[in-house]
Coordinates of C-alpha atoms in Angstrom, one line a residue:
M1 CA -16.8 -9.2 55.3
A2 CA -14.2 -12.1 54.8
L3 CA -11.2 -11.6 56.7
G4 CA -7.8 -13.0 56.5
S5 CA -6.0 -14.8 59.0
N6 CA -4.7 -11.8 61.2
A7 CA -8.1 -10.7 61.7
M8 CA -9.1 -14.0 62.6
R9 CA -6.4 -14.2 65.2
V10 CA -8.2 -10.9 66.9
F11 CA -11.2 -12.9 67.2
F12 CA -9.8 -16.1 68.5
L13 CA -6.7 -15.6 70.4
L14 CA -8.7 -13.4 73.2
A15 CA -11.2 -16.2 73.1
M16 CA -8.6 -18.8 74.0
V17 CA -6.7 -16.8 76.9
V18 CA -10.0 -16.4 78.8
C19 CA -12.4 -19.5 78.9
A20 CA -15.4 -19.6 81.8
A21 CA -14.4 -21.5 85.1
Q22 CA -16.2 -24.4 85.0
A23 CA -19.1 -25.4 87.5
A24 CA -17.2 -27.8 90.0
G25 CA -15.1 -25.2 90.8
K26 CA -12.1 -26.0 88.4
A27 CA -9.9 -22.6 87.7
A28 CA -9.9 -21.2 84.4
P29 CA -7.8 -22.8 81.5
K30 CA -4.2 -21.4 81.1
E31 CA -3.7 -19.1 78.3
K32 CA -3.2 -20.9 75.0
E33 CA -1.1 -20.0 71.8
K34 CA -3.2 -20.2 68.7
G35 CA -2.7 -23.5 66.7
K36 CA -1.1 -25.1 69.9
D37 CA -2.6 -28.0 72.0
D38 CA -4.6 -27.3 74.8
K39 CA -2.6 -28.1 77.9
S40 CA -5.0 -27.5 80.5
G41 CA -5.1 -31.2 81.2
G42 CA -8.0 -32.8 79.5
A43 CA -11.9 -32.3 79.9
P44 CA -13.5 -30.1 82.3
A45 CA -14.7 -31.4 85.8
E46 CA -18.2 -32.9 85.9
A47 CA -21.0 -31.2 86.8
P48 CA -24.8 -32.7 88.1
S49 CA -26.5 -34.0 84.9
G50 CA -30.1 -34.4 84.2
S51 CA -29.8 -37.8 83.5
A52 CA -27.5 -40.4 82.6
G53 CA -25.7 -39.7 79.2
G54 CA -27.6 -36.5 79.3
S55 CA -27.4 -33.0 80.4
D56 CA -30.8 -31.3 80.5
I57 CA -30.3 -27.4 81.1
S58 CA -33.7 -26.7 82.4
K59 CA -33.0 -29.2 85.4
L60 CA -29.6 -27.2 86.2
G61 CA -31.9 -23.9 86.6
A62 CA -32.4 -22.5 83.3
K63 CA -35.6 -20.8 82.7
G64 CA -37.1 -20.6 79.2
D65 CA -38.8 -17.4 79.6
G66 CA -36.5 -15.2 77.5
K67 CA -35.4 -12.9 80.5
T68 CA -33.7 -15.3 83.1
D69 CA -29.5 -15.1 82.4
S70 CA -29.4 -19.2 81.7
T71 CA -25.3 -19.0 81.1
K72 CA -24.6 -20.7 84.3
A73 CA -26.7 -23.8 83.5
L74 CA -25.4 -23.8 80.2
N75 CA -21.8 -23.8 81.0
E76 CA -22.8 -26.7 83.9
A77 CA -24.4 -28.7 81.3
W78 CA -21.7 -28.2 78.8
A79 CA -18.9 -29.5 82.0
A80 CA -21.1 -32.6 82.6
A81 CA -21.5 -33.6 79.0
C82 CA -17.6 -32.7 78.5
G83 CA -16.4 -34.6 81.3
K84 CA -17.9 -38.0 81.1
E85 CA -16.7 -40.8 78.9
G86 CA -19.2 -42.0 76.2
P87 CA -21.8 -40.5 74.2
Q88 CA -23.2 -37.4 76.1
T89 CA -25.9 -34.7 75.2
L90 CA -26.4 -31.4 76.1
M91 CA -30.4 -30.9 76.0
I92 CA -31.8 -27.5 75.3
P93 CA -35.8 -28.2 75.7
K94 CA -38.1 -25.9 74.3
G95 CA -38.2 -22.1 75.2
D96 CA -36.4 -19.2 75.2
Y97 CA -33.1 -19.1 77.0
L98 CA -31.0 -15.7 77.7
T99 CA -27.2 -16.5 78.0
G100 CA -24.4 -14.4 77.9
P101 CA -21.0 -15.7 76.1
L102 CA -20.6 -19.6 76.4
N103 CA -17.1 -20.7 76.1
F104 CA -17.4 -24.5 75.5
S105 CA -13.7 -26.1 75.7
G106 CA -12.2 -29.7 75.0
P107 CA -11.0 -32.0 74.8
C108 CA -13.9 -34.1 76.1
K109 CA -13.7 -37.4 77.4
G110 CA -16.4 -38.8 74.9
S111 CA -18.5 -37.3 71.8
V112 CA -20.9 -34.8 72.5
T113 CA -24.2 -33.8 71.2
I114 CA -25.8 -30.3 71.9
Q115 CA -29.4 -31.0 70.9
L116 CA -31.0 -27.5 70.5
D117 CA -34.8 -27.7 70.8
G118 CA -35.2 -24.3 72.4
N119 CA -34.0 -20.9 71.2
L120 CA -30.8 -19.6 72.6
L121 CA -31.1 -15.6 72.7
G122 CA -27.8 -13.6 72.9
T123 CA -27.4 -10.7 75.5
T124 CA -27.2 -7.4 73.9
D125 CA -24.9 -6.1 76.7
L126 CA -22.0 -6.0 74.7
S127 CA -19.7 -5.4 77.6
A128 CA -20.5 -8.8 78.8
Y129 CA -18.6 -10.4 75.6
K130 CA -14.9 -10.5 75.3
T131 CA -15.1 -12.0 71.8
N132 CA -17.8 -14.4 70.4
W133 CA -21.1 -15.4 71.9
I134 CA -21.0 -19.3 71.6
E135 CA -17.2 -20.6 71.2
I136 CA -16.7 -24.2 70.7
E137 CA -12.8 -25.2 70.9
H138 CA -10.7 -28.1 71.0
V139 CA -13.7 -30.5 70.3
D140 CA -13.9 -33.7 68.1
N141 CA -16.8 -35.8 67.0
L142 CA -19.5 -32.7 68.1
V143 CA -22.7 -32.7 66.8
I144 CA -25.1 -29.5 67.2
S145 CA -28.8 -30.7 65.9
G146 CA -32.2 -29.8 66.0
K147 CA -35.1 -27.2 65.3
G148 CA -34.1 -24.5 67.7
T149 CA -32.7 -21.1 66.7
L150 CA -29.4 -19.1 68.0
D151 CA -30.6 -15.9 67.8
G152 CA -28.0 -13.1 68.1
Q153 CA -30.5 -10.3 68.7
G154 CA -28.3 -8.1 66.4
K155 CA -30.8 -5.7 65.5
Q156 CA -30.3 -3.9 69.0
V157 CA -26.7 -3.4 68.4
W158 CA -25.8 -3.2 64.7
D159 CA -25.4 0.5 65.3
N160 CA -22.2 -0.3 67.3
N161 CA -20.7 -1.7 64.1
K162 CA -18.6 1.1 62.6
C163 CA -16.8 -1.3 59.9
A164 CA -17.9 0.9 57.3
Q165 CA -16.1 3.6 58.4
K166 CA -13.0 2.1 59.5
Y167 CA -11.4 -1.3 58.5
D168 CA -9.7 -1.8 61.7
C169 CA -12.9 -1.3 63.7
K170 CA -14.1 -2.8 66.8
I171 CA -15.6 -6.2 66.1
L172 CA -18.9 -7.3 67.6
P173 CA -19.3 -11.0 68.6
N174 CA -20.0 -13.9 66.1
T175 CA -22.7 -16.1 67.0
L176 CA -21.2 -19.8 66.4
V177 CA -17.5 -20.3 66.2
L178 CA -16.0 -23.5 65.8
D179 CA -12.1 -23.7 66.8
F180 CA -9.9 -26.6 66.2
C181 CA -12.7 -29.0 65.9
N182 CA -12.7 -32.3 64.3
N183 CA -15.5 -34.2 63.0
A184 CA -18.2 -31.9 63.4
T185 CA -21.7 -31.6 62.3
V186 CA -24.0 -29.0 62.4
S187 CA -27.7 -29.5 61.1
G188 CA -31.4 -28.6 61.1
I189 CA -30.8 -25.4 63.5
T190 CA -31.5 -21.8 62.6
L191 CA -28.9 -18.7 63.1
L192 CA -30.5 -15.7 63.3
N193 CA -29.5 -11.8 63.2
S194 CA -26.1 -12.6 64.4
K195 CA -24.2 -9.2 66.0
F196 CA -21.5 -9.8 63.2
F197 CA -20.8 -13.4 61.3
H198 CA -23.4 -16.1 62.2
M199 CA -21.1 -19.2 62.0
N200 CA -17.2 -19.0 61.9
V201 CA -15.4 -22.6 61.3
F202 CA -11.5 -21.7 62.1
Q203 CA -8.8 -24.5 61.9
C204 CA -11.1 -27.0 61.8
K205 CA -10.9 -30.4 59.7
G206 CA -13.7 -32.4 58.4
V207 CA -16.8 -30.2 59.3
T208 CA -20.5 -30.9 57.7
I209 CA -23.1 -28.0 57.8
K210 CA -26.3 -29.5 56.5
D211 CA -29.8 -28.3 56.2
V212 CA -29.3 -25.1 58.4
T213 CA -31.1 -21.8 58.0
V214 CA -29.3 -18.5 58.6
T215 CA -31.4 -15.5 58.2
A216 CA -30.9 -11.7 58.5
P217 CA -31.8 -8.8 56.9
G218 CA -29.9 -7.5 53.9
D219 CA -28.7 -4.3 55.1
S220 CA -27.4 -5.7 58.3
P221 CA -23.8 -5.0 58.7
N222 CA -21.2 -7.9 58.2
T223 CA -23.5 -10.7 59.2
D224 CA -21.7 -13.1 56.9
G225 CA -23.6 -16.6 57.1
I226 CA -20.9 -18.8 57.0
H227 CA -17.0 -18.0 57.0
I228 CA -14.0 -20.5 56.4
G229 CA -10.7 -20.3 57.4
D230 CA -7.4 -22.3 57.7
S231 CA -10.0 -25.3 57.8
S232 CA -10.0 -28.6 55.6
K233 CA -12.7 -30.9 54.0
V234 CA -15.9 -28.7 55.3
T235 CA -19.2 -29.5 53.2
I236 CA -21.9 -26.9 53.5
T237 CA -25.2 -28.7 51.9
G238 CA -28.9 -28.1 51.8
T239 CA -28.7 -24.8 53.4
T240 CA -30.3 -21.5 52.9
I241 CA -28.7 -18.5 53.5
G242 CA -30.1 -14.9 53.4
V243 CA -27.9 -11.9 55.0
G244 CA -26.3 -8.7 55.1
D245 CA -22.9 -9.8 53.5
D246 CA -21.4 -13.0 52.0
C247 CA -23.6 -15.8 52.2
I248 CA -20.5 -17.8 52.3
S249 CA -16.8 -16.6 52.4
I250 CA -14.0 -19.0 52.0
G251 CA -10.8 -17.4 53.4
P252 CA -7.5 -17.9 53.0
G253 CA -5.8 -21.3 54.2
S254 CA -9.0 -23.5 53.3
T255 CA -9.1 -26.6 51.1
G256 CA -11.2 -29.2 50.1
I257 CA -14.5 -27.3 50.4
N258 CA -17.7 -28.5 49.2
V259 CA -20.6 -26.3 48.9
T260 CA -23.8 -28.1 47.3
G261 CA -27.6 -27.3 47.4
V262 CA -27.1 -23.8 48.7
T263 CA -30.0 -21.2 48.4
C264 CA -28.3 -17.6 48.9
G265 CA -30.2 -14.5 49.0
P266 CA -30.1 -11.6 50.0
G267 CA -26.2 -11.2 50.6
H268 CA -23.6 -10.7 48.7
G269 CA -22.9 -14.1 47.5
I270 CA -20.6 -17.1 47.7
S271 CA -17.1 -15.4 47.9
V272 CA -13.6 -16.9 47.9
G273 CA -11.7 -14.4 49.7
S274 CA -10.8 -11.6 50.4
L275 CA -7.3 -12.6 50.0
G276 CA -4.0 -11.1 50.2
R277 CA -4.7 -8.5 53.1
Y278 CA -2.5 -10.3 55.8
K279 CA 1.4 -11.3 55.7
D280 CA 0.6 -15.0 56.8
E281 CA -2.0 -16.2 54.6
K282 CA -2.0 -19.4 53.0
D283 CA -3.2 -20.7 49.7
V284 CA -6.7 -21.7 48.8
T285 CA -7.4 -24.8 46.7
D286 CA -9.9 -27.6 45.9
I287 CA -13.2 -25.9 45.8
N288 CA -16.2 -26.7 44.5
V289 CA -19.4 -25.0 44.4
K290 CA -22.3 -26.9 42.7
D291 CA -26.0 -26.9 42.4
C292 CA -26.6 -23.9 44.1
T293 CA -29.0 -20.8 43.6
L294 CA -28.5 -17.1 44.0
K295 CA -31.4 -14.8 44.3
K296 CA -30.9 -10.7 43.9
T297 CA -27.5 -10.9 45.4
S298 CA -25.0 -8.2 44.8
N299 CA -22.9 -10.9 43.3
G300 CA -23.0 -14.6 42.4
V301 CA -20.1 -16.6 42.7
R302 CA -17.0 -14.4 43.5
I303 CA -13.3 -14.6 43.8
K304 CA -11.6 -11.4 45.3
S305 CA -8.2 -10.4 46.2
Y306 CA -6.6 -7.2 47.1
E307 CA -4.3 -5.8 44.5
D308 CA -1.6 -4.7 46.9
A309 CA -1.5 -8.1 48.7
A310 CA 0.7 -8.6 51.5
C311 CA 1.5 -12.1 50.8
V312 CA 2.3 -14.2 48.3
I313 CA -0.6 -16.6 47.9
T314 CA -2.3 -18.6 45.3
A315 CA -6.0 -19.9 44.8
S316 CA -6.3 -22.7 42.3
K317 CA -8.5 -25.6 41.8
L318 CA -11.9 -23.5 42.0
H319 CA -14.8 -25.5 40.4
Y320 CA -18.4 -23.6 39.9
E321 CA -21.0 -26.1 38.3
N322 CA -25.1 -25.8 38.1
I323 CA -25.3 -22.7 39.4
A324 CA -28.8 -20.6 39.1
M325 CA -28.5 -16.7 39.0
D326 CA -32.1 -15.0 39.8
D327 CA -31.6 -10.9 39.2
V328 CA -28.1 -11.2 40.4
A329 CA -25.9 -7.7 40.0
N330 CA -22.5 -9.7 39.2
P331 CA -23.3 -13.1 38.6
I332 CA -19.7 -14.5 37.7
I333 CA -16.7 -11.8 39.2
I334 CA -13.1 -12.4 39.6
D335 CA -12.0 -9.2 41.2
M336 CA -8.5 -8.8 41.5
K337 CA -8.6 -5.2 42.6
Y338 CA -10.6 -5.5 45.6
C339 CA -10.6 -2.4 47.8
P340 CA -13.2 -2.0 50.6
N341 CA -13.5 1.4 52.4
K342 CA -10.5 2.6 50.2
I343 CA -7.8 0.7 52.5
C344 CA -5.5 -0.1 49.8
T345 CA -4.0 1.2 46.7
A346 CA -2.9 -0.2 43.2
K347 CA 1.0 0.5 44.1
G348 CA 3.6 -2.3 44.1
D349 CA 3.7 -5.8 42.6
S350 CA 0.8 -7.9 43.1
K351 CA 1.3 -11.3 44.9
V352 CA -2.0 -13.1 44.2
T353 CA -2.5 -16.0 41.7
V354 CA -5.4 -17.0 40.5
K355 CA -5.4 -20.1 38.3
D356 CA -7.4 -23.3 37.1
V357 CA -10.8 -21.7 37.6
T358 CA -14.0 -23.6 35.9
F359 CA -17.4 -21.9 35.6
K360 CA -19.8 -24.8 34.3
N361 CA -23.5 -24.3 33.3
I362 CA -23.8 -21.2 35.0
T363 CA -27.5 -19.7 33.8
G364 CA -30.1 -17.3 34.5
T365 CA -30.3 -13.6 34.8
S366 CA -28.2 -10.7 35.8
S367 CA -29.4 -7.2 37.3
T368 CA -26.6 -5.4 35.6
P369 CA -25.4 -5.8 31.9
E370 CA -22.1 -7.3 33.2
A371 CA -23.0 -10.7 33.5
V372 CA -19.2 -11.8 33.6
S373 CA -16.5 -9.8 35.0
L374 CA -12.9 -11.0 35.2
L375 CA -10.5 -8.1 36.6
C376 CA -7.6 -9.8 36.6
S377 CA -4.3 -8.5 37.7
D378 CA -1.9 -7.2 34.8
K379 CA 0.8 -8.1 37.0
I380 CA -0.2 -11.8 37.5
P381 CA -2.9 -12.3 35.1
C382 CA -5.4 -15.0 35.8
S383 CA -4.9 -18.3 34.1
G384 CA -6.3 -21.5 33.2
V385 CA -10.0 -20.1 33.2
T386 CA -12.4 -22.3 31.2
M387 CA -16.3 -20.9 30.7
D388 CA -18.3 -23.8 29.6
N389 CA -22.0 -23.1 28.7
I390 CA -22.6 -19.8 30.5
K391 CA -26.0 -18.4 29.7
V392 CA -27.2 -15.5 31.9
E393 CA -28.5 -12.6 30.2
Y394 CA -29.5 -8.9 31.4
K395 CA -32.6 -8.7 32.8
G396 CA -33.2 -4.9 31.9
T397 CA -34.0 -3.5 28.5
N398 CA -31.6 -0.2 27.9
N399 CA -28.6 -2.4 27.6
K400 CA -27.0 -5.6 26.5
T401 CA -25.9 -8.5 28.3
M402 CA -21.9 -8.2 28.2
A403 CA -18.5 -9.4 29.8
V404 CA -15.7 -7.4 31.1
C405 CA -12.4 -9.3 30.8
Q406 CA -9.0 -8.2 31.9
N407 CA -5.6 -10.0 32.1
A408 CA -7.7 -13.2 32.0
K409 CA -6.3 -16.5 30.0
G410 CA -8.6 -19.4 29.3
S411 CA -11.2 -20.9 26.9
A412 CA -14.7 -20.8 26.2
T413 CA -17.2 -22.8 24.9
G414 CA -20.7 -23.2 24.4
C415 CA -21.5 -19.7 25.9
L416 CA -23.5 -16.7 25.0
K417 CA -21.2 -15.0 22.3
E418 CA -21.6 -11.7 24.3
L419 CA -20.1 -13.8 27.3
A420 CA -17.3 -15.5 25.3
C421 CA -14.1 -13.7 27.2
F422 CA -11.5 -15.8 25.0

């Protein structure tokens, strides 16, 4: 479920209005508007740290028994790390630490590393959350690393998700949200059973996500692996994602996004969009997805937009190369008639443009006969679509592999003859 900019505003504006009071007694920061610089006066006040250059939550009262509330210790550790100059480390040692919502706000005086060796467990008491579980905002030069786990414990609350019945539903907490962060790296960690999205990157620049594992059941609702919105220069590499929604969703305002060496499945594939739902959305451009594998997903590489789009928006320079499909339902799909939960209509002029899209060296098997579906708008056809060496074959026996192509313009070379749309 890839949401537009306004939907993200619902998540993030509330999160920025109320930030946790710091352990040293500093008052909560003043309300901030989305997109404005932090005017709260700098880093939070210092709190006692476990050692020079480091803040160990186990030395601040946290207990790794999976039952004791460690929220206060985490907030104190962040205050200490963010409030000191030079490289600082917030240390989460081995153990299971139960926490409520964590709001780690900057700007910080120095660079901060969150070393996750243990496991954080998000409380299942939904009344404790105003928005998300772990929200990090206005922090530059951030590193999150380790072999630990962020366990959203979503299984216990997924029944509260009513988004299948109502699009404007109450949103459950995302696990890890990066807001307005520059030069951040997330590596090695596992995100497990988020209540909603596992990771959300919003209005960030220069983010690297590598060697991360994201896991939730294939039927878990709206548990997108990694969502990117209004961000630039984001790299996702060497990552394994199996969830109940998009493995990766690239939303409006995204540019310079590179996805390499990702394994996806179960899930809804690697998606651009959905696009055009809200009035203030920005273009998507320069998206590169290479050397990825999709296994038994409901989609492979997908571009999706609303036919009754509320804004003029363009998706361009999208490149997919060396993608292996293993029993994927819709291996290659452009869907400009995307309409979840029947919330849209086919009336009105389309305002979404999809152009300059390359599919190269896409191979493997499809679980449906339609290995290629280019379902473009008759009002604004897709243009500049290049298909090069597309060899995906239907795995079944009763039907032949085929392509369904509507209102798409481009060229095809080296493809299975059944898949050559042009």
